[in-house]
Coordinates of C-alpha atoms and ligand atoms in Angstrom, one line a residue:
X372 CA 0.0 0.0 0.0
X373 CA 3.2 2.4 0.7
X374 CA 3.5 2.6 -2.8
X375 CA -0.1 3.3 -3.5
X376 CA 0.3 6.6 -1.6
X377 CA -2.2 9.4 -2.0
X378 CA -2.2 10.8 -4.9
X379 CA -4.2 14.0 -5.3
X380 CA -2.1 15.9 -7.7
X381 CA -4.0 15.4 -11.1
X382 CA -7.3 16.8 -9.5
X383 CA -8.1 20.3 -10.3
X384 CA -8.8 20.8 -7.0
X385 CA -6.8 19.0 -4.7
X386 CA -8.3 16.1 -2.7
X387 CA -7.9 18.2 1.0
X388 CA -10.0 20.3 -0.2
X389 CA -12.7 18.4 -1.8
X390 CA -13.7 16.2 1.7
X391 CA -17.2 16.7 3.5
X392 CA -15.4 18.0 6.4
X393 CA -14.2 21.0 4.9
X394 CA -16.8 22.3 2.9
X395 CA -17.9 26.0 4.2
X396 CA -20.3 28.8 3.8
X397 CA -17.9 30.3 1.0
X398 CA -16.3 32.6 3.9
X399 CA -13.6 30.6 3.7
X400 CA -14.5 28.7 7.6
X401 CA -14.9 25.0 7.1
X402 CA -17.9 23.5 9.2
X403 CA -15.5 20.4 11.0
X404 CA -18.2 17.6 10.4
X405 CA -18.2 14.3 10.4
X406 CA -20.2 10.8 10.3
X407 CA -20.6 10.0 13.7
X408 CA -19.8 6.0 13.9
X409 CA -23.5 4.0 13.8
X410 CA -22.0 0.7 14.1
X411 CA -24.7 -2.5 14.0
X412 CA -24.3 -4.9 17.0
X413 CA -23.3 -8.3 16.2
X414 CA -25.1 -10.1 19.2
X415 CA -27.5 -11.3 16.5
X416 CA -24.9 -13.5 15.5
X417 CA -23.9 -16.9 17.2
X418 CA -20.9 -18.0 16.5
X419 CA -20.3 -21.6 16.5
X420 CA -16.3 -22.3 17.6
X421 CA -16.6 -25.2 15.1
X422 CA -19.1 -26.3 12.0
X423 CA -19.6 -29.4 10.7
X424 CA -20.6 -30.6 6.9
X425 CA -24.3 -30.5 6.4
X426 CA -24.6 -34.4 5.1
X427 CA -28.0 -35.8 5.3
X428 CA -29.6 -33.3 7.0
X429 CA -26.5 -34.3 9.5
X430 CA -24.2 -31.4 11.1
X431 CA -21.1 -34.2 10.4
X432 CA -17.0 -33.8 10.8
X433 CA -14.7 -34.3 7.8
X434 CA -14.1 -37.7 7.6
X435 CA -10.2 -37.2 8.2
X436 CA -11.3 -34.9 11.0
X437 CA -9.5 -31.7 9.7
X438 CA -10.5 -28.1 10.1
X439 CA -9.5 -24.9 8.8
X440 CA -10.5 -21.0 9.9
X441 CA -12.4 -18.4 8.5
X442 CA -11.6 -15.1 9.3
X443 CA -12.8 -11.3 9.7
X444 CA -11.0 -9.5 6.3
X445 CA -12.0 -6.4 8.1
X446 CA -10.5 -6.9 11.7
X447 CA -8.1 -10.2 10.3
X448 CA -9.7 -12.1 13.5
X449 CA -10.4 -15.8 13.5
X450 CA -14.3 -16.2 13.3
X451 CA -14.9 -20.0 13.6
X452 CA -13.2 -23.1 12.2
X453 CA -15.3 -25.4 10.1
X454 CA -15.3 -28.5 8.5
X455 CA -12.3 -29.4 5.7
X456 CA -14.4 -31.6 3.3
X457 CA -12.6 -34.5 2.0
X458 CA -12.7 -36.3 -1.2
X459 CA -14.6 -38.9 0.7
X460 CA -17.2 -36.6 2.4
X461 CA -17.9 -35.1 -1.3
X462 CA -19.2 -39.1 -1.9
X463 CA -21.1 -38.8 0.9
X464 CA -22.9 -35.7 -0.1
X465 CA -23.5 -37.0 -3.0
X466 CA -25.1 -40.1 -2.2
X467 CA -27.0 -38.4 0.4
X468 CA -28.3 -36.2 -2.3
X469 CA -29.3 -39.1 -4.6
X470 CA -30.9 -40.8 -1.7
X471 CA -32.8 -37.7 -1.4
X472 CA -33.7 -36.9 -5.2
X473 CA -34.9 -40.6 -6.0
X474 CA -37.0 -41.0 -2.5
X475 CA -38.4 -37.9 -1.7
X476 CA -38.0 -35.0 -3.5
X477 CA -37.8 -35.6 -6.7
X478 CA -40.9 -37.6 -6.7
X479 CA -43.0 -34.9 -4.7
X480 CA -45.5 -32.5 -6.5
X481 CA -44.2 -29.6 -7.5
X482 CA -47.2 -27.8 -5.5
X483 CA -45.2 -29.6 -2.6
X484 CA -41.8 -28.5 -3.1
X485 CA -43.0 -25.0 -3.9
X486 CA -44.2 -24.9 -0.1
X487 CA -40.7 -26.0 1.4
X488 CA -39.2 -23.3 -1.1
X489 CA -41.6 -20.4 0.7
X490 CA -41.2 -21.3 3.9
X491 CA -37.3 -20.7 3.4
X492 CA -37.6 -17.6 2.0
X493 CA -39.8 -16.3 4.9
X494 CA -37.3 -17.7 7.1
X495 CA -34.5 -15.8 5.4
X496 CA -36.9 -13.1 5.6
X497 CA -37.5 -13.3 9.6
X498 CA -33.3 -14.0 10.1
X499 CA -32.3 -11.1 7.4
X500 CA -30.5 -8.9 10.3
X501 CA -28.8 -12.1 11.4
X502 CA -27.6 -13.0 7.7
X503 CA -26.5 -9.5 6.9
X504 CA -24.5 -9.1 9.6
X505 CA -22.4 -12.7 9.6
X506 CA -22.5 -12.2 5.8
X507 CA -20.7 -8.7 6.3
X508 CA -18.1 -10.1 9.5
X509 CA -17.1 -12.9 7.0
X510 CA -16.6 -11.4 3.5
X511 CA -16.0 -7.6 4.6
X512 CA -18.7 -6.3 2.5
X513 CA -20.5 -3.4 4.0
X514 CA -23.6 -4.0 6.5
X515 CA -26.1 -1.4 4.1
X516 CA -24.9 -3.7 1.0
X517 CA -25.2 -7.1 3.0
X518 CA -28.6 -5.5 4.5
X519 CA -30.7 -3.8 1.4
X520 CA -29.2 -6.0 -1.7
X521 CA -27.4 -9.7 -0.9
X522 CA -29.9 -10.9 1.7
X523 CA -33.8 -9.6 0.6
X524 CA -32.1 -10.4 -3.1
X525 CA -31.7 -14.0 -2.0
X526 CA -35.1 -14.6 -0.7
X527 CA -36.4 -13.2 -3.2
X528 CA -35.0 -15.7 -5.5
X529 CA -36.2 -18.9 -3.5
X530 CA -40.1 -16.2 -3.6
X531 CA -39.7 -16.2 -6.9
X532 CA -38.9 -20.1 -7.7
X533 CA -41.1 -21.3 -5.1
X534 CA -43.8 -19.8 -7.2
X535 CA -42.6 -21.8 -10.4
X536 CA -41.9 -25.2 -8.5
X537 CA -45.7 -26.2 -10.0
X538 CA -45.3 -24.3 -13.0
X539 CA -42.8 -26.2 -15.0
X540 CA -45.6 -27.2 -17.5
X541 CA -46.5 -23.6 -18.2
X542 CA -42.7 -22.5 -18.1
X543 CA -41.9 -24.8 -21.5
X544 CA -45.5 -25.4 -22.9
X545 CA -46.1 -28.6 -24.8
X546 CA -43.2 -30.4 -23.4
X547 CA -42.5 -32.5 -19.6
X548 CA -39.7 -31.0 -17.8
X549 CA -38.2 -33.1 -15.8
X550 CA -35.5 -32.5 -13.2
X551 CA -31.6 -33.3 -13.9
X552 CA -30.7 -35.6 -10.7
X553 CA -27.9 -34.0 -8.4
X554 CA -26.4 -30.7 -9.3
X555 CA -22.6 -30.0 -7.3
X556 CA -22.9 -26.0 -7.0
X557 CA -19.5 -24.4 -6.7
X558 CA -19.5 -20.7 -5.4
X559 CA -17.3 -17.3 -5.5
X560 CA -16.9 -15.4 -1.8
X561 CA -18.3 -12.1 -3.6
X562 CA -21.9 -12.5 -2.5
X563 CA -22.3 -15.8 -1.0
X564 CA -25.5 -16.4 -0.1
X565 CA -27.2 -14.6 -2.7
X566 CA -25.2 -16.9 -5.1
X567 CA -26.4 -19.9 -3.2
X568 CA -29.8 -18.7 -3.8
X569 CA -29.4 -18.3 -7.6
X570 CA -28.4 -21.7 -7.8
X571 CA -30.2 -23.7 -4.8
X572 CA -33.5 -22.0 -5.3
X573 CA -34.4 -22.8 -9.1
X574 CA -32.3 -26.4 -8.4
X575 CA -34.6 -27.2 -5.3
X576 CA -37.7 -25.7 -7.8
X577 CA -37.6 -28.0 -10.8
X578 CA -36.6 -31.5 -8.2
X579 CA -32.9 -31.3 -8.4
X580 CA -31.2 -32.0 -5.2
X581 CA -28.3 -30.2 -4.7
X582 CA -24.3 -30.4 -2.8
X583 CA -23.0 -27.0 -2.6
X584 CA -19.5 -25.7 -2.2
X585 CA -18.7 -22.3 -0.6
X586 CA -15.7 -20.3 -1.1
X587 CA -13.1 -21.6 2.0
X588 CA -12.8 -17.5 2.9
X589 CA -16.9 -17.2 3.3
X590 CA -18.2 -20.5 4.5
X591 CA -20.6 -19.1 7.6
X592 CA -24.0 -17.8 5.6
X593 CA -24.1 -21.5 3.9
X594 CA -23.6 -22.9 6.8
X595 CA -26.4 -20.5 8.7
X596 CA -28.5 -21.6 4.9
X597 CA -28.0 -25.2 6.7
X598 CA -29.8 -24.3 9.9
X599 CA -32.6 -22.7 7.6
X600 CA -32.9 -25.8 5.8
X601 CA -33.8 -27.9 8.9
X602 CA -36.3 -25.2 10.2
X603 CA -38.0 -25.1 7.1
X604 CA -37.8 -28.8 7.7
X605 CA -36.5 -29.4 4.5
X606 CA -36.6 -33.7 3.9
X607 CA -32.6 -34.8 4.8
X608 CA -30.1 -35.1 1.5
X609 CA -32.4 -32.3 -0.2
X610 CA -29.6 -29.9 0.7
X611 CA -25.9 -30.8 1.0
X612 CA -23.6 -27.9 2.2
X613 CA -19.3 -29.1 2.1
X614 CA -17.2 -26.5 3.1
X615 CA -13.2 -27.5 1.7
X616 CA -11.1 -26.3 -0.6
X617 CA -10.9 -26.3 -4.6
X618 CA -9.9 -30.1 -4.7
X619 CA -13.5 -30.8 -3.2
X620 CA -15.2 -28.9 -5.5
X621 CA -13.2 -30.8 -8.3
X622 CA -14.4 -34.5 -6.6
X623 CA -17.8 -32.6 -7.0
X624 CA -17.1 -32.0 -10.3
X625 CA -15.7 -35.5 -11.4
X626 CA -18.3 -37.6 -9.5
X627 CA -20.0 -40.0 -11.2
X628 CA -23.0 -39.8 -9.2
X629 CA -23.5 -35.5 -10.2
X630 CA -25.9 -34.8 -13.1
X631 CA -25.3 -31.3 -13.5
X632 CA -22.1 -28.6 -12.5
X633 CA -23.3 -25.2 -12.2
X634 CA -20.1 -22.8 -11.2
X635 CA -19.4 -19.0 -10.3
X636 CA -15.8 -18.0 -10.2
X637 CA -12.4 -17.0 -12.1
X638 CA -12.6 -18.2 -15.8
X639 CA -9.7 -20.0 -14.6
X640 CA -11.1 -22.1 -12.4
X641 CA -14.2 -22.4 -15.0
X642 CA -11.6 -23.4 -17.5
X643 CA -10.6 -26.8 -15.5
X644 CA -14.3 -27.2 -14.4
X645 CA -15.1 -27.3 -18.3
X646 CA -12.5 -30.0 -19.0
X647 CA -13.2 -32.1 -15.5
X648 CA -17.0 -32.0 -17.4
X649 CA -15.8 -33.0 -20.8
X650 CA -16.8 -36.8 -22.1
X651 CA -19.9 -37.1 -19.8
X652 CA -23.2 -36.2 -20.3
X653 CA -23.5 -33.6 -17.0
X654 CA -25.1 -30.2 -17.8
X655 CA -22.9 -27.9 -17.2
X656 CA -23.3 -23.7 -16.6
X657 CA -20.3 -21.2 -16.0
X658 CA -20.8 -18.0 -14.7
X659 CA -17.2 -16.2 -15.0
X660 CA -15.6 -13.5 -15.0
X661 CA -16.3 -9.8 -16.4
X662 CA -14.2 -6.6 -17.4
X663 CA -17.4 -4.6 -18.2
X664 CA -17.7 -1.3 -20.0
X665 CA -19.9 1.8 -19.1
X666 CA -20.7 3.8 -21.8
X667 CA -21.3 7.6 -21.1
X668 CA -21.9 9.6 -24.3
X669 CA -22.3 13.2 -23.9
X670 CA -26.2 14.0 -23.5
X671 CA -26.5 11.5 -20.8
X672 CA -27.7 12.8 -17.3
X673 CA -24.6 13.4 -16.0
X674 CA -25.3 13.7 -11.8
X675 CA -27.2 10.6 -12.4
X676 CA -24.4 9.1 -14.4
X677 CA -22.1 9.7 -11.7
X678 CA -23.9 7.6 -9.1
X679 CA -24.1 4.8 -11.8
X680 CA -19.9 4.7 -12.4
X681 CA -19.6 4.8 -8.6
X682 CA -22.2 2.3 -7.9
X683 CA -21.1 0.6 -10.8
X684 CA -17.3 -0.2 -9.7
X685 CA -17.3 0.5 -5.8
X686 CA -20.2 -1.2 -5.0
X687 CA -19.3 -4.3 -3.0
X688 CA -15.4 -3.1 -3.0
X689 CA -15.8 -3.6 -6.9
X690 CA -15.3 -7.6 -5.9
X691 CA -18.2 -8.2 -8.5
X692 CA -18.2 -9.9 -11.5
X693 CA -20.1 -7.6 -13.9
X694 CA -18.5 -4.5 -12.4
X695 CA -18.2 -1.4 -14.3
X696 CA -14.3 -1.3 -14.2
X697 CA -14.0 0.3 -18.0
X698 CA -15.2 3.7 -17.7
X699 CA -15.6 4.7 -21.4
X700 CA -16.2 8.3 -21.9
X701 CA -17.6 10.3 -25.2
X702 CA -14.4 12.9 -25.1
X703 CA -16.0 15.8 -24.7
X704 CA -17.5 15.7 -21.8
X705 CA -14.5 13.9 -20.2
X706 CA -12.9 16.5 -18.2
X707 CA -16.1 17.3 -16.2
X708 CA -17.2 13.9 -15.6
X709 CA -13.9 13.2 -14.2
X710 CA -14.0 16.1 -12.5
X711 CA -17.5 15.3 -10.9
X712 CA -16.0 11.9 -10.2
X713 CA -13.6 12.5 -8.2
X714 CA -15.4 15.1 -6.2
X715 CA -17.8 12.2 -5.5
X716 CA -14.7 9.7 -4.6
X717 CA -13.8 12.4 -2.2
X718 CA -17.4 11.5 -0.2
X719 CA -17.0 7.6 -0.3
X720 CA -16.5 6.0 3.3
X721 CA -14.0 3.4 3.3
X722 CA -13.6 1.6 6.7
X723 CA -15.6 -0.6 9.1
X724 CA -18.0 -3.4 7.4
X725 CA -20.3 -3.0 10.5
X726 CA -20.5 1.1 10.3
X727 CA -23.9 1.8 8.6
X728 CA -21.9 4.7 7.2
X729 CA -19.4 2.5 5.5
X730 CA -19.5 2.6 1.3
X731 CA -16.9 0.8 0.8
X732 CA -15.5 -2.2 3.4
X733 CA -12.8 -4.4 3.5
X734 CA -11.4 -6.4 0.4
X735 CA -12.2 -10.5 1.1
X736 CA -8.7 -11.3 1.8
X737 CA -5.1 -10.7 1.5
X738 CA -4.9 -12.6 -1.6
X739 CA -7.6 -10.6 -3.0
X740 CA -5.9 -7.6 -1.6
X741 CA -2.4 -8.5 -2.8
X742 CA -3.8 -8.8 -6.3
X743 CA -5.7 -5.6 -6.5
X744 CA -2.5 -4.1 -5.1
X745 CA -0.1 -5.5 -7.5
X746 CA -2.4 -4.5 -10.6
X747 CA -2.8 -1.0 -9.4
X748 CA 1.0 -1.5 -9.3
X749 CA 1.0 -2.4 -13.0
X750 CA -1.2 0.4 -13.9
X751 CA 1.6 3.2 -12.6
X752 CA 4.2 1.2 -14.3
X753 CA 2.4 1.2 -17.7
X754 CA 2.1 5.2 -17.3
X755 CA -1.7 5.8 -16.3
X756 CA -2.5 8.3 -14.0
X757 CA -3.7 7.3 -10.2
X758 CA -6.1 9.3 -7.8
X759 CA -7.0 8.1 -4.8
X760 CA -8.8 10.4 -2.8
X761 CA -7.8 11.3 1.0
X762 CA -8.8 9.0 3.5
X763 CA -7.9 6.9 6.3
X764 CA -7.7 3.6 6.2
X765 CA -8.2 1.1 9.4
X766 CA -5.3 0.1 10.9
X767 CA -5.9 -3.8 10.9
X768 CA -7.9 -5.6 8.1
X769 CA -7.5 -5.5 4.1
X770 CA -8.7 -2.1 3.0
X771 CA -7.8 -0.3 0.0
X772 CA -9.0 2.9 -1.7
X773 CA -11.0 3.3 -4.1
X774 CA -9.1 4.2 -7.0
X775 CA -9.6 6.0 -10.6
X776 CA -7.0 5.8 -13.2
X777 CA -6.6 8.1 -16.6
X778 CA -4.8 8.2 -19.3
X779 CA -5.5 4.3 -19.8
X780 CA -4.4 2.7 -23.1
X781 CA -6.4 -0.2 -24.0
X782 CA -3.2 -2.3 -23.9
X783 CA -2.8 -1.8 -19.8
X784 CA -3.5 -4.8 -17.8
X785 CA -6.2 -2.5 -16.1
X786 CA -7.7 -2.3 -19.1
X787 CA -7.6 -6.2 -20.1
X788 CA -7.7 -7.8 -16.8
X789 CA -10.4 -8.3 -13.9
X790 CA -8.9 -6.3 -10.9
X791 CA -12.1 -7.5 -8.7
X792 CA -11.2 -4.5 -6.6
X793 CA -12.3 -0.5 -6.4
X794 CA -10.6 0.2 -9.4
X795 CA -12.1 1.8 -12.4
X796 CA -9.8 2.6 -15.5
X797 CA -10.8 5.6 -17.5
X798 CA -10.7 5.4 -21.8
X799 CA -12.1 8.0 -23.9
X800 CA -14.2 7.8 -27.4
X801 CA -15.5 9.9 -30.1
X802 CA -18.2 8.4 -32.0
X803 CA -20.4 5.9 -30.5
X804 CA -18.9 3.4 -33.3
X805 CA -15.7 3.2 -31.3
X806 CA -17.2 3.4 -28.2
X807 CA -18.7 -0.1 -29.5
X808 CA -15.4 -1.4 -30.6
X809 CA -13.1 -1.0 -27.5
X810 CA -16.6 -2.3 -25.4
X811 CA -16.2 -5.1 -27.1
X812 CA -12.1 -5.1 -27.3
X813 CA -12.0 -8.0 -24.3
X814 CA -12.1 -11.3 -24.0
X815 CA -15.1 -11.3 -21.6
X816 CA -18.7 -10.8 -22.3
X817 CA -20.6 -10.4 -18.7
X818 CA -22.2 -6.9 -18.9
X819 CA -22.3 -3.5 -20.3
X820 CA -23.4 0.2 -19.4
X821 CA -25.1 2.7 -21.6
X822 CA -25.4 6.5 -20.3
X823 CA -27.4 8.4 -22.6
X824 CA -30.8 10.6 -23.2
X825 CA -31.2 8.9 -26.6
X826 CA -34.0 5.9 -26.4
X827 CA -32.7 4.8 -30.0
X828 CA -29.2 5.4 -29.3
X829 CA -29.7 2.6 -26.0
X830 CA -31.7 0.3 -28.3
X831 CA -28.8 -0.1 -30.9
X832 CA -25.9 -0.2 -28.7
X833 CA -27.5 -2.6 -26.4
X834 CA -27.6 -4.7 -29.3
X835 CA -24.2 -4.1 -30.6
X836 CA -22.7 -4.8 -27.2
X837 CA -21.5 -8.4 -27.0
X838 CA -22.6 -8.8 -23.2
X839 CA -25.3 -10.9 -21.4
X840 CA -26.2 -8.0 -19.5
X841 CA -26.8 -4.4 -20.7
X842 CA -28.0 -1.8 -18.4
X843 CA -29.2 1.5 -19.6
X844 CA -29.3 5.0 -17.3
X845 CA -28.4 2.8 -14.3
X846 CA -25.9 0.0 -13.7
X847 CA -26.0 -3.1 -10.8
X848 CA -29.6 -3.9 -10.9
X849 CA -30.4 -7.2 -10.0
X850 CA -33.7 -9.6 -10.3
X851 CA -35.0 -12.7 -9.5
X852 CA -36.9 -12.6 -12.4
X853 CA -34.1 -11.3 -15.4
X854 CA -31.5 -14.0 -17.0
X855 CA -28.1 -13.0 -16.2
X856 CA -25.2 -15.0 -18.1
X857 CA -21.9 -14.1 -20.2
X858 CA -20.6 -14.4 -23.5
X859 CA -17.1 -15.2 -24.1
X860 CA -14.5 -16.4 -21.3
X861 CA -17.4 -15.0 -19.3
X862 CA -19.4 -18.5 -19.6
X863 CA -22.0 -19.9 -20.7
X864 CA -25.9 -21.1 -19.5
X865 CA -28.1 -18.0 -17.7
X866 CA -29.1 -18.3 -14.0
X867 CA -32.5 -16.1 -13.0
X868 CA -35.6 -15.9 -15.0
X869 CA -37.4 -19.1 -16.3
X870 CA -33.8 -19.1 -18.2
X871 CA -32.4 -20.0 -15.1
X872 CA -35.0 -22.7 -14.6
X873 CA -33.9 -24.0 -18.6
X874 CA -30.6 -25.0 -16.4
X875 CA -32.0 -27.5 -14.3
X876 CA -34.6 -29.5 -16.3
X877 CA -34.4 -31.9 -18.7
X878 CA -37.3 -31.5 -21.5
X879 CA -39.2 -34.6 -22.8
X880 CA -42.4 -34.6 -25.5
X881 CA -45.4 -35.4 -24.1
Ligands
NDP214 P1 -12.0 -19.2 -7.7 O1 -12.6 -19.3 -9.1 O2 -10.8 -19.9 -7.4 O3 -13.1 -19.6 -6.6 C1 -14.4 -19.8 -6.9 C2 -14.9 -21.1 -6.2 O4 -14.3 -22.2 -6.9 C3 -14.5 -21.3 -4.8 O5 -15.5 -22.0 -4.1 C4 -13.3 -22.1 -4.8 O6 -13.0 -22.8 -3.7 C5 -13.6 -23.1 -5.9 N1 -12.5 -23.7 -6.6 C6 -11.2 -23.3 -6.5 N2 -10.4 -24.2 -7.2 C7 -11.3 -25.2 -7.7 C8 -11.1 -26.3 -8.5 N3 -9.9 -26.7 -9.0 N4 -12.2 -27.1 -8.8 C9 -13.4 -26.7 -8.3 N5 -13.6 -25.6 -7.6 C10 -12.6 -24.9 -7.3 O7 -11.8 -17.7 -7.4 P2 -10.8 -17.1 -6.4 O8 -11.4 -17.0 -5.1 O9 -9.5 -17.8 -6.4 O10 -10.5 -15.7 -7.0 C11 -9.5 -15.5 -8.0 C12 -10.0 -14.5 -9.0 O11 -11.2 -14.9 -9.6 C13 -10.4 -13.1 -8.3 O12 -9.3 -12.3 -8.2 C14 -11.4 -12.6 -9.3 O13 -10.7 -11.9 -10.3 C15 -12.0 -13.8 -9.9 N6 -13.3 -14.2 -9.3 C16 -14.4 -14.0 -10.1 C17 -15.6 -14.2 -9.6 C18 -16.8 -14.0 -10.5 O14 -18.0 -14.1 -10.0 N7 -16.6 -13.8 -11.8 C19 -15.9 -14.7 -8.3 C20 -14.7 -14.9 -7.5 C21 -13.5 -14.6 -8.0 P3 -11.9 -22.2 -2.6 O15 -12.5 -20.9 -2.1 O16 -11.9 -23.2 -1.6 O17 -10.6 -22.0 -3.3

């Protein structure tokens, strides 16, 4: 971070100047103000010391016994230790899971399964202050994000598939959807409940039983999911949760007994989990990575614009996958907008998860951090420009400020790689036919932006845009009810919408 220094000097205003706390009446007296701290208590949350697998409805060791931690990114404490899946405990899940699909579940009406499938999302309803705040203390995302998006997002997914669980006839008309068996679900640590929800919740819908894998640095909201499950009295097997590292997931993904592979993560990882799926007939979906563009052209709104760049890329520490982390800008307009940005940057609060203040919390881990760090790094060396606006950062913890580059080529790492940090790379265009071209000038395909007054002008970039999702006048919006997928290295298969249902049925003539 010592290299990362402050950097205020390519701001028309300098940075000291710009801050909440200094901004007067115009006599030249600052009004000293600040956020007062409005910290959430964490007595909702009871932590376990230790977790066990959720097998067969079971709270179960690893079968060798082993344990790892998970900690706080924000305070780098030790939260809990859980369960180190094993090869051998995958086997176990997924048995359990087929015990489950061909005896009970998969056999009950879908008017049946839709009620298990309500009565979990009213739980996660009643226990949303409890998720959001263990969600937030495990993956350092801030308590308003874990609060008003991850947590009602994810029940609203299993609302939303619980009401097409008896459906499925009207979903594909003229044809008998039928589920796909097991399903091995392997999660990212970005949002991880509301990823388990996109994938458990239309699984569970169409009869699928499923054995999911969370991220080794955010096991504790699946494991919470597991104590749902068994209120909602879900029947044992339905619901397998193995917390372990990558290796499990890959037994997961090689088992014999798993119908269907459904992944979030680096294209990396998708890579090897396309290949461990090749020769077999498993269904397979791959939600990767992004390296998204945000178009603003110069008659778009630009106040409003502003809020969408900065929700677009800071928004959950920019650790999202269709993050707006290529700002492309119609020239003209580009000195004020980056003006207006960075007088915005100067207001984010970066700091405690917990503060109901906080903007912008603490990056997942130090691997996460050390990467973000060394890109940035890269960025200097390739000659763009770096402002970062004044603040402190917490003492303790992975934190790192959000960050705006300019004068980036299209040839700079930032440009071409996923940072998955708050780092937003600025590019400029003149016509809206280049602005198409270096949108496109990446080897992902996860989303897009459009900023502009012009309904004809969104309609024909939209479709010019090789993206899965394209958001126009606002950026980040997420539904139960809208497809979201990725073109290129960015996958393959949708997940939300009756697309996202496609995923886990198999169709047969009636
Ligand atoms: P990974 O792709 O490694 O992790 C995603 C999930 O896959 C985790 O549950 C992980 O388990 C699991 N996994 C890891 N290796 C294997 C394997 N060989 N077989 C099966 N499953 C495996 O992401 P990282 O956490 O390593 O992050 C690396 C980079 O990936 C980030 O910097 C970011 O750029 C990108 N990323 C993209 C995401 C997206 O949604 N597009 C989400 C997360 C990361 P475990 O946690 O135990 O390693």
């Amino acid at each position: 971070m010592a290299a990362m220094a402050t950097d205020t000097t390519s701001s028309i205003v300098p940075a000291s100047d710009r801050s909440p706390s200094s901004w007067g009446l115009g006599d030249g007296r600052a009004i000293p103000w600040e956020y007062a701290p409005a910290p959430e208590a964490r007595d909702i949350v009871t932590l376990k010391e230790r977790y066990g697998l959720f097998i067969g409805g079971r709270d179960v060791p690893a079968s060798d016994g082993g344990t790892f931690g998970t900690l706080n990114p924000a305070t780098e404490e030790t939260l809990a230790h859980v369960a180190r899946a094993t090869p051998a405990d995958a086997d176990r899940a997924v048995r359990a899971a087929r015990r489950a699909q061909t005896r009970s579940w998969g056999t009950l009406p879908g008017r049946e399964r839709a009620k298990y499938l309500f009565r979990i999302a009213r739980i996660l309803q009643e226990r949303s202050r409890e998720f959001a705040v263990l969600e937030s203390m495990d993956s350092g995302k801030p308590i308003k994000e874990a609060r008003d998006v991850d947590v009602p997002l994810a029940a609203a997914h299993f609302w939303y598939y619980a009401g097409w669980a008896d459906k499925l006839g009207y979903a594909f008309p003229g044809r008998v959807a039928r589920p796909l068996g097991v399903a091995a679900q392997i999660i990212p640590w970005n949002f991880p409940l509301l990823m388990l929800s996109w994938k458990i919740a239309p699984a569970l819908a169409a009869g699928n039983t499923v054995v999911l894998k969370p991220a080794s640095t955010t096991p504790l909201s699946a494991l919470l999911f597991a104590d749902v499950c068994r209120q909602a009295d879900l029947p044992p097997g339905v619901v397998n949760i193995l917390t372990g590292p990558g290796e499990v997931g890959m037994a997961l993904v090689t088992h014999p007994g798993v119908d269907k592979v459904a992944f979030t993560g680096s294209t990396e990882i998708g890579k090897r989990i396309a290949k461990g799926v090749a020769g077999t007939d498993k269904a397979l979906t791959l939600e990767l990575g992004g390296k998204a563009a945000n178009i603003v052209f110069d008659d778009a709104p630009l106040d409003q614009a502003i809020e969408g760049i900065v929700n677009g890329i800071y928004f959950n520490q920019g650790e999202v996958c269709c993050a707006g982390s290529r700002l492309l800008v119609q020239e003209s307009i580009a000195e004020t907008l980056i003006d207006k940005l960075k007088d915005r940057l100067a207001t984010i609060r970066v700091g405690d998860p917990l503060d109901k203040n906080t903007d912008v919390g603490a990056i997942n881990s130090r691997a996460q951090l050390d990467k973000i760090t060394e890109l940035v790094a890269s960025g200097v060396a390739e000659g763009a420009e770096l402002y970062q606006p004044a603040c402190d950062l917490p003492e303790r913890g992975f934190f790192f400020r959000p960050t705006l580059f300019t004068n980036v080529a299209q040839s700079h790492r930032i440009a071409r790689e996923e940072i998955f940090g708050p780092v937003l790379s600025v590019l400029t265009f003149r016509t809206p036919d280049e602005a198409v071209e270096k949108a496109n000038n990446t080897i992902y395909g996860l989303s897009a932006g459009i900023w502009t007054d012009k309904g004809s002008r969104i309609l024909e970039m939209a479709q010019r845009m090789r993206a899965g999702v394209v958001w126009a006048n606002t950026f980040n919006r997420f539904d139960p009810t809208s497809p979201f997928g990725g073109y290129k290295e960015s996958g393959f298969g949708r997940e939300g919408g009756m697309h996202g249902l496609h995923a886990y049925v198999r169709l047969e003539d009636r």
